[in-house]
CSV table of C-alpha atoms in Angstrom, one decimal:
chain,number,residue,atom,x,y,z
A,2,UNK,CA,13.5,4.5,-13.5
A,3,UNK,CA,13.8,1.0,-12.0
A,4,UNK,CA,10.1,1.1,-10.9
A,5,UNK,CA,9.1,1.8,-14.6
A,6,UNK,CA,11.1,-1.2,-15.7
A,7,UNK,CA,9.4,-3.3,-13.0
A,8,UNK,CA,6.0,-2.4,-14.4
A,9,UNK,CA,7.1,-3.4,-17.9
A,10,UNK,CA,8.5,-6.7,-16.5
A,11,UNK,CA,5.3,-7.4,-14.7
A,12,UNK,CA,3.4,-7.5,-18.0
A,13,UNK,CA,4.8,-11.0,-18.8
A,14,UNK,CA,3.5,-14.5,-17.9
A,15,UNK,CA,5.2,-16.6,-15.3
A,16,UNK,CA,6.6,-18.9,-18.0
A,17,UNK,CA,8.9,-16.0,-19.2
A,18,UNK,CA,10.4,-15.5,-15.7
A,19,UNK,CA,14.0,-16.8,-15.2
A,20,UNK,CA,12.9,-18.1,-11.8
A,21,UNK,CA,9.7,-18.0,-9.7
A,22,UNK,CA,9.1,-17.0,-6.1
A,23,UNK,CA,6.9,-18.7,-3.5
A,24,UNK,CA,5.0,-16.9,-0.8
A,25,UNK,CA,7.8,-17.4,1.8
A,26,UNK,CA,10.3,-15.6,-0.5
A,27,UNK,CA,7.9,-12.7,-0.9
A,28,UNK,CA,7.4,-12.6,2.9
A,29,UNK,CA,11.1,-12.4,3.3
A,30,UNK,CA,11.3,-9.5,0.9
A,31,UNK,CA,8.6,-7.7,2.9
A,32,UNK,CA,10.6,-8.3,6.1
A,33,UNK,CA,13.7,-6.9,4.5
A,34,UNK,CA,11.9,-3.7,3.5
A,35,UNK,CA,10.5,-3.4,7.1
A,36,UNK,CA,14.0,-3.6,8.4
A,37,UNK,CA,14.9,-0.6,6.2
A,38,UNK,CA,11.9,1.3,7.5
A,39,UNK,CA,13.0,0.6,11.1
A,40,UNK,CA,16.5,1.8,10.3
A,41,UNK,CA,15.2,4.9,8.6
A,42,UNK,CA,17.2,3.9,5.5
A,43,UNK,CA,15.4,5.4,2.5
A,44,UNK,CA,17.8,4.0,0.0
A,45,UNK,CA,17.4,0.4,1.3
A,46,UNK,CA,13.7,0.8,1.5
A,47,UNK,CA,13.4,1.9,-2.2
A,48,UNK,CA,15.6,-0.9,-3.3
A,49,UNK,CA,13.6,-3.4,-1.2
A,50,UNK,CA,10.4,-2.1,-2.8
A,51,UNK,CA,11.8,-2.7,-6.3
A,52,UNK,CA,13.0,-6.2,-5.3
A,53,UNK,CA,9.6,-7.0,-3.9
A,54,UNK,CA,7.8,-5.9,-7.0
A,55,UNK,CA,10.2,-7.8,-9.2
A,56,UNK,CA,9.6,-11.0,-7.3
A,57,UNK,CA,5.8,-10.3,-7.2
A,58,UNK,CA,5.8,-10.3,-11.0
A,59,UNK,CA,7.2,-13.9,-10.9
A,60,UNK,CA,5.0,-15.2,-8.0
A,61,UNK,CA,4.5,-18.9,-8.2
A,62,UNK,CA,1.6,-19.2,-5.8
A,63,UNK,CA,-1.8,-17.6,-5.2
A,64,UNK,CA,-1.2,-14.8,-2.8
A,65,UNK,CA,-2.7,-14.7,0.7
A,66,UNK,CA,-4.0,-11.5,2.3
A,67,UNK,CA,-0.9,-11.0,4.4
A,68,UNK,CA,1.4,-10.9,1.4
A,69,UNK,CA,-0.9,-8.8,-0.7
A,70,UNK,CA,-1.3,-6.3,2.2
A,71,UNK,CA,2.4,-6.3,2.8
A,72,UNK,CA,3.2,-5.4,-0.8
A,73,UNK,CA,0.7,-2.5,-0.8
A,74,UNK,CA,2.1,-1.3,2.6
A,75,UNK,CA,5.6,-1.2,1.3
A,76,UNK,CA,4.5,0.6,-1.9
A,77,UNK,CA,2.7,3.2,0.2
A,78,UNK,CA,5.7,3.7,2.5
A,79,UNK,CA,8.1,4.0,-0.5
A,80,UNK,CA,5.7,6.6,-2.0
A,81,UNK,CA,6.0,8.7,1.2
A,82,UNK,CA,9.8,8.5,1.0
A,83,UNK,CA,9.7,9.6,-2.6
A,84,UNK,CA,7.2,12.4,-1.7
A,85,UNK,CA,4.6,10.9,-4.0
A,86,UNK,CA,1.8,11.8,-1.7
A,87,UNK,CA,-1.0,11.0,-4.2
A,88,UNK,CA,0.0,7.4,-4.1
A,89,UNK,CA,0.1,6.8,-0.4
A,90,UNK,CA,-3.6,6.6,0.4
A,91,UNK,CA,-4.5,4.6,-2.7
A,92,UNK,CA,-1.9,1.9,-1.9
A,93,UNK,CA,-3.2,1.8,1.7
A,94,UNK,CA,-6.8,1.5,0.5
A,95,UNK,CA,-5.7,-1.6,-1.4
A,96,UNK,CA,-4.1,-2.9,1.8
A,97,UNK,CA,-7.3,-2.5,3.7
A,98,UNK,CA,-9.3,-4.1,0.8
A,99,UNK,CA,-7.1,-7.2,0.9
A,100,UNK,CA,-6.6,-7.5,4.6
A,101,UNK,CA,-9.5,-5.8,6.4
A,102,UNK,CA,-8.8,-4.7,10.0
A,103,UNK,CA,-5.0,-4.5,9.4
A,104,UNK,CA,-3.2,-2.4,11.9
A,105,UNK,CA,0.1,-0.6,11.0
A,106,UNK,CA,2.9,-1.7,13.3
A,107,UNK,CA,3.4,1.1,15.8
A,108,UNK,CA,7.2,0.4,16.0
A,109,UNK,CA,7.5,1.3,12.3
A,110,UNK,CA,4.8,4.0,11.9
A,111,UNK,CA,4.6,6.7,14.5
A,112,UNK,CA,1.5,8.8,15.1
A,113,UNK,CA,2.9,11.6,12.9
A,114,UNK,CA,4.1,9.3,10.1
A,115,UNK,CA,2.6,10.3,6.7
A,116,UNK,CA,1.5,6.7,6.1
A,117,UNK,CA,-0.5,6.5,9.3
A,118,UNK,CA,-1.9,9.9,8.7
A,119,UNK,CA,-3.2,8.7,5.3
A,120,UNK,CA,-5.3,5.9,6.7
A,121,UNK,CA,-8.5,8.0,7.0
A,122,UNK,CA,-8.2,9.0,3.3
A,123,UNK,CA,-7.5,5.4,2.4
A,124,UNK,CA,-10.8,4.3,4.0
A,125,UNK,CA,-12.7,6.8,1.8
A,126,UNK,CA,-11.1,5.5,-1.4
A,127,UNK,CA,-12.5,2.0,-0.7
A,128,UNK,CA,-16.0,3.4,-1.5
A,129,UNK,CA,-15.0,5.6,-4.5
A,130,UNK,CA,-14.4,5.0,-8.1
A,131,UNK,CA,-15.8,2.8,-10.9
A,132,UNK,CA,-14.7,-0.7,-11.8
A,133,UNK,CA,-12.1,-1.1,-14.6
A,134,UNK,CA,-13.1,-4.2,-16.6
A,135,UNK,CA,-10.6,-6.9,-17.4
A,136,UNK,CA,-10.6,-9.5,-20.1
A,137,UNK,CA,-10.9,-12.9,-18.3
A,138,UNK,CA,-8.8,-15.9,-19.4
A,139,UNK,CA,-10.3,-18.3,-21.9
A,140,UNK,CA,-9.7,-21.1,-19.3
A,141,UNK,CA,-9.4,-20.1,-15.6
A,142,UNK,CA,-10.1,-16.9,-13.7
A,143,UNK,CA,-8.6,-13.6,-12.3
A,144,UNK,CA,-8.0,-12.7,-8.7
A,145,UNK,CA,-7.8,-9.1,-7.8
A,146,UNK,CA,-6.2,-8.5,-4.4
A,147,UNK,CA,-6.9,-12.1,-3.5
A,148,UNK,CA,-10.6,-12.3,-4.5
A,149,UNK,CA,-12.1,-13.6,-7.7
A,150,UNK,CA,-13.1,-10.6,-9.9
A,151,UNK,CA,-13.4,-9.3,-13.4
A,152,UNK,CA,-12.4,-5.7,-12.8
A,153,UNK,CA,-9.9,-3.6,-11.0
A,154,UNK,CA,-10.3,-0.2,-9.2
A,155,UNK,CA,-10.1,3.2,-10.9
A,156,UNK,CA,-9.0,4.9,-7.6
A,157,UNK,CA,-6.3,2.5,-6.2
A,158,UNK,CA,-3.7,-0.1,-7.3
A,159,UNK,CA,-4.5,-3.8,-7.5
A,160,UNK,CA,-2.5,-7.0,-7.5
A,161,UNK,CA,-4.0,-9.1,-10.2
A,162,UNK,CA,-3.3,-12.8,-10.7
A,163,UNK,CA,-4.4,-14.9,-13.7
A,164,UNK,CA,-4.9,-18.6,-12.8
A,165,UNK,CA,-5.6,-21.5,-15.1
A,166,UNK,CA,-8.4,-23.9,-14.8
A,167,UNK,CA,-6.5,-25.9,-12.2
A,168,UNK,CA,-5.8,-22.9,-10.0
A,169,UNK,CA,-2.1,-22.6,-11.1
A,170,UNK,CA,-0.7,-19.1,-11.4
A,171,UNK,CA,-0.1,-18.0,-15.0
A,172,UNK,CA,0.7,-14.3,-14.4
A,173,UNK,CA,0.8,-11.7,-11.7
A,174,UNK,CA,0.8,-7.9,-12.1
A,175,UNK,CA,0.8,-4.8,-9.8
A,176,UNK,CA,-1.5,-2.4,-11.7
A,177,UNK,CA,-2.1,1.2,-11.0
A,178,UNK,CA,-5.4,2.7,-12.5
A,179,UNK,CA,-3.4,4.4,-15.2
A,180,UNK,CA,-1.2,1.4,-16.1
A,181,UNK,CA,-1.9,-0.2,-19.5
A,182,UNK,CA,-3.8,-3.5,-19.3
A,183,UNK,CA,-2.1,-5.0,-22.4
A,184,UNK,CA,-3.5,-8.5,-23.0
A,185,UNK,CA,-6.0,-8.0,-20.1
A,186,UNK,CA,-7.8,-5.1,-21.9
A,187,UNK,CA,-11.4,-6.0,-22.6
A,188,UNK,CA,-12.3,-6.7,-26.3
A,189,UNK,CA,-13.6,-3.8,-28.3
A,190,UNK,CA,-17.4,-3.9,-28.6
A,191,UNK,CA,-17.5,-4.4,-32.4
A,192,UNK,CA,-19.3,-7.7,-32.5
A,193,UNK,CA,-22.8,-6.2,-32.4
A,194,UNK,CA,-22.0,-3.7,-35.2
A,195,UNK,CA,-20.6,-6.5,-37.4
A,196,UNK,CA,-23.7,-8.6,-36.7
A,197,UNK,CA,-26.0,-5.8,-37.7
A,198,UNK,CA,-24.1,-5.3,-40.9
A,199,UNK,CA,-24.1,-9.0,-41.7
A,200,UNK,CA,-27.9,-9.3,-41.3
A,201,UNK,CA,-29.0,-6.1,-42.9
A,202,UNK,CA,-30.9,-6.7,-46.2
A,203,UNK,CA,-29.1,-5.7,-49.3
A,204,UNK,CA,-30.6,-2.6,-51.0
A,205,UNK,CA,-33.0,-3.4,-53.8
A,206,UNK,CA,-31.8,-2.4,-57.3
A,207,UNK,CA,-33.8,0.1,-59.2
A,208,UNK,CA,-35.5,-1.4,-62.2
A,209,UNK,CA,-34.8,0.6,-65.3
A,210,UNK,CA,-37.9,1.9,-67.1
A,211,UNK,CA,-38.5,0.2,-70.6
A,212,UNK,CA,-37.7,2.3,-73.6
A,213,UNK,CA,-40.8,4.3,-74.4
A,214,UNK,CA,-42.0,4.2,-78.0
A,215,UNK,CA,-41.9,7.4,-79.9
A,216,UNK,CA,-45.0,9.2,-80.8
A,217,UNK,CA,-46.6,7.7,-83.9
A,218,UNK,CA,-48.2,10.8,-85.1
A,219,UNK,CA,-47.0,14.3,-85.0
A,220,UNK,CA,-50.5,15.5,-85.7
A,221,UNK,CA,-51.9,14.4,-82.3
A,222,UNK,CA,-53.9,17.1,-80.7
A,223,UNK,CA,-52.1,19.4,-78.3
A,224,UNK,CA,-54.3,18.4,-75.4
A,225,UNK,CA,-53.6,14.7,-75.9
A,226,UNK,CA,-49.9,15.2,-76.3
A,227,UNK,CA,-49.9,17.3,-73.1
A,228,UNK,CA,-51.7,14.5,-71.3
A,229,UNK,CA,-49.2,11.9,-72.5
A,230,UNK,CA,-46.2,14.0,-71.5
A,231,UNK,CA,-47.7,14.6,-68.1
A,232,UNK,CA,-48.3,10.9,-67.6
A,233,UNK,CA,-44.6,10.2,-68.5
A,234,UNK,CA,-43.4,12.8,-66.0
A,235,UNK,CA,-45.7,11.5,-63.4
A,236,UNK,CA,-44.4,7.9,-63.9
A,237,UNK,CA,-40.8,9.1,-63.5
A,238,UNK,CA,-41.7,11.0,-60.3
A,239,UNK,CA,-43.6,8.0,-58.8
A,240,UNK,CA,-40.6,5.8,-59.5
A,241,UNK,CA,-38.2,8.3,-57.8
A,242,UNK,CA,-40.5,8.5,-54.7
A,243,UNK,CA,-41.1,4.8,-54.5
A,244,UNK,CA,-40.8,4.0,-50.8
A,245,UNK,CA,-40.5,0.2,-51.5
A,246,UNK,CA,-36.9,0.8,-52.8
A,247,UNK,CA,-34.5,0.5,-49.8
A,248,UNK,CA,-31.9,3.2,-49.7
A,249,UNK,CA,-28.3,2.0,-49.2
A,250,UNK,CA,-27.8,4.6,-46.5
A,251,UNK,CA,-31.0,3.9,-44.6
């Protein structure tokens, strides 16, 4: 339950945090979680993971690869403790994306550890999935796992930071592929439709036919009367079929 609350808390800008955390504080939180791993203390590890994500949501600085990788590693390790196997490899893939060549500490992860056994799968996830577009700030840019980007992954989590035009952190989130983007969701593609509707010519109004004069003589020959009526009907038909009149539904 606490992890859900952490995700909700992470969807807020730094200005709404009661306090902020620099990279040294985040590094200390990673070290505390590592001590819980070494002690095989599952409860302390999960609490350390939650504390780390809470502080990440209020990060004051752009994150270096070591901190980004450390967060993903702790998330992967906590997922193995919670038996959420489907989240181990994706978090490790993000670790490898942020800190290529990273090696799991052998004193914390034995050869049979589920986290170490998931590394091969993590490597495959780096090359899978489509980008998930993000709305970029009006002033500034986004960094995804430490690199400037405009999209996250659809196969693994990402640490996304919004920075202003001066490179100052505005907001930091830990996003899984199924997490809502909120204010970072791209704008709906309605501009083109509105533009077409605004520039479409208005349909031409049909001009009413003038009132036809009645027949002046009832004694007109039948052939002549037939010809006149045929002409009237033909004129009505031509008006109905007039292709110069633009239909409103065209």
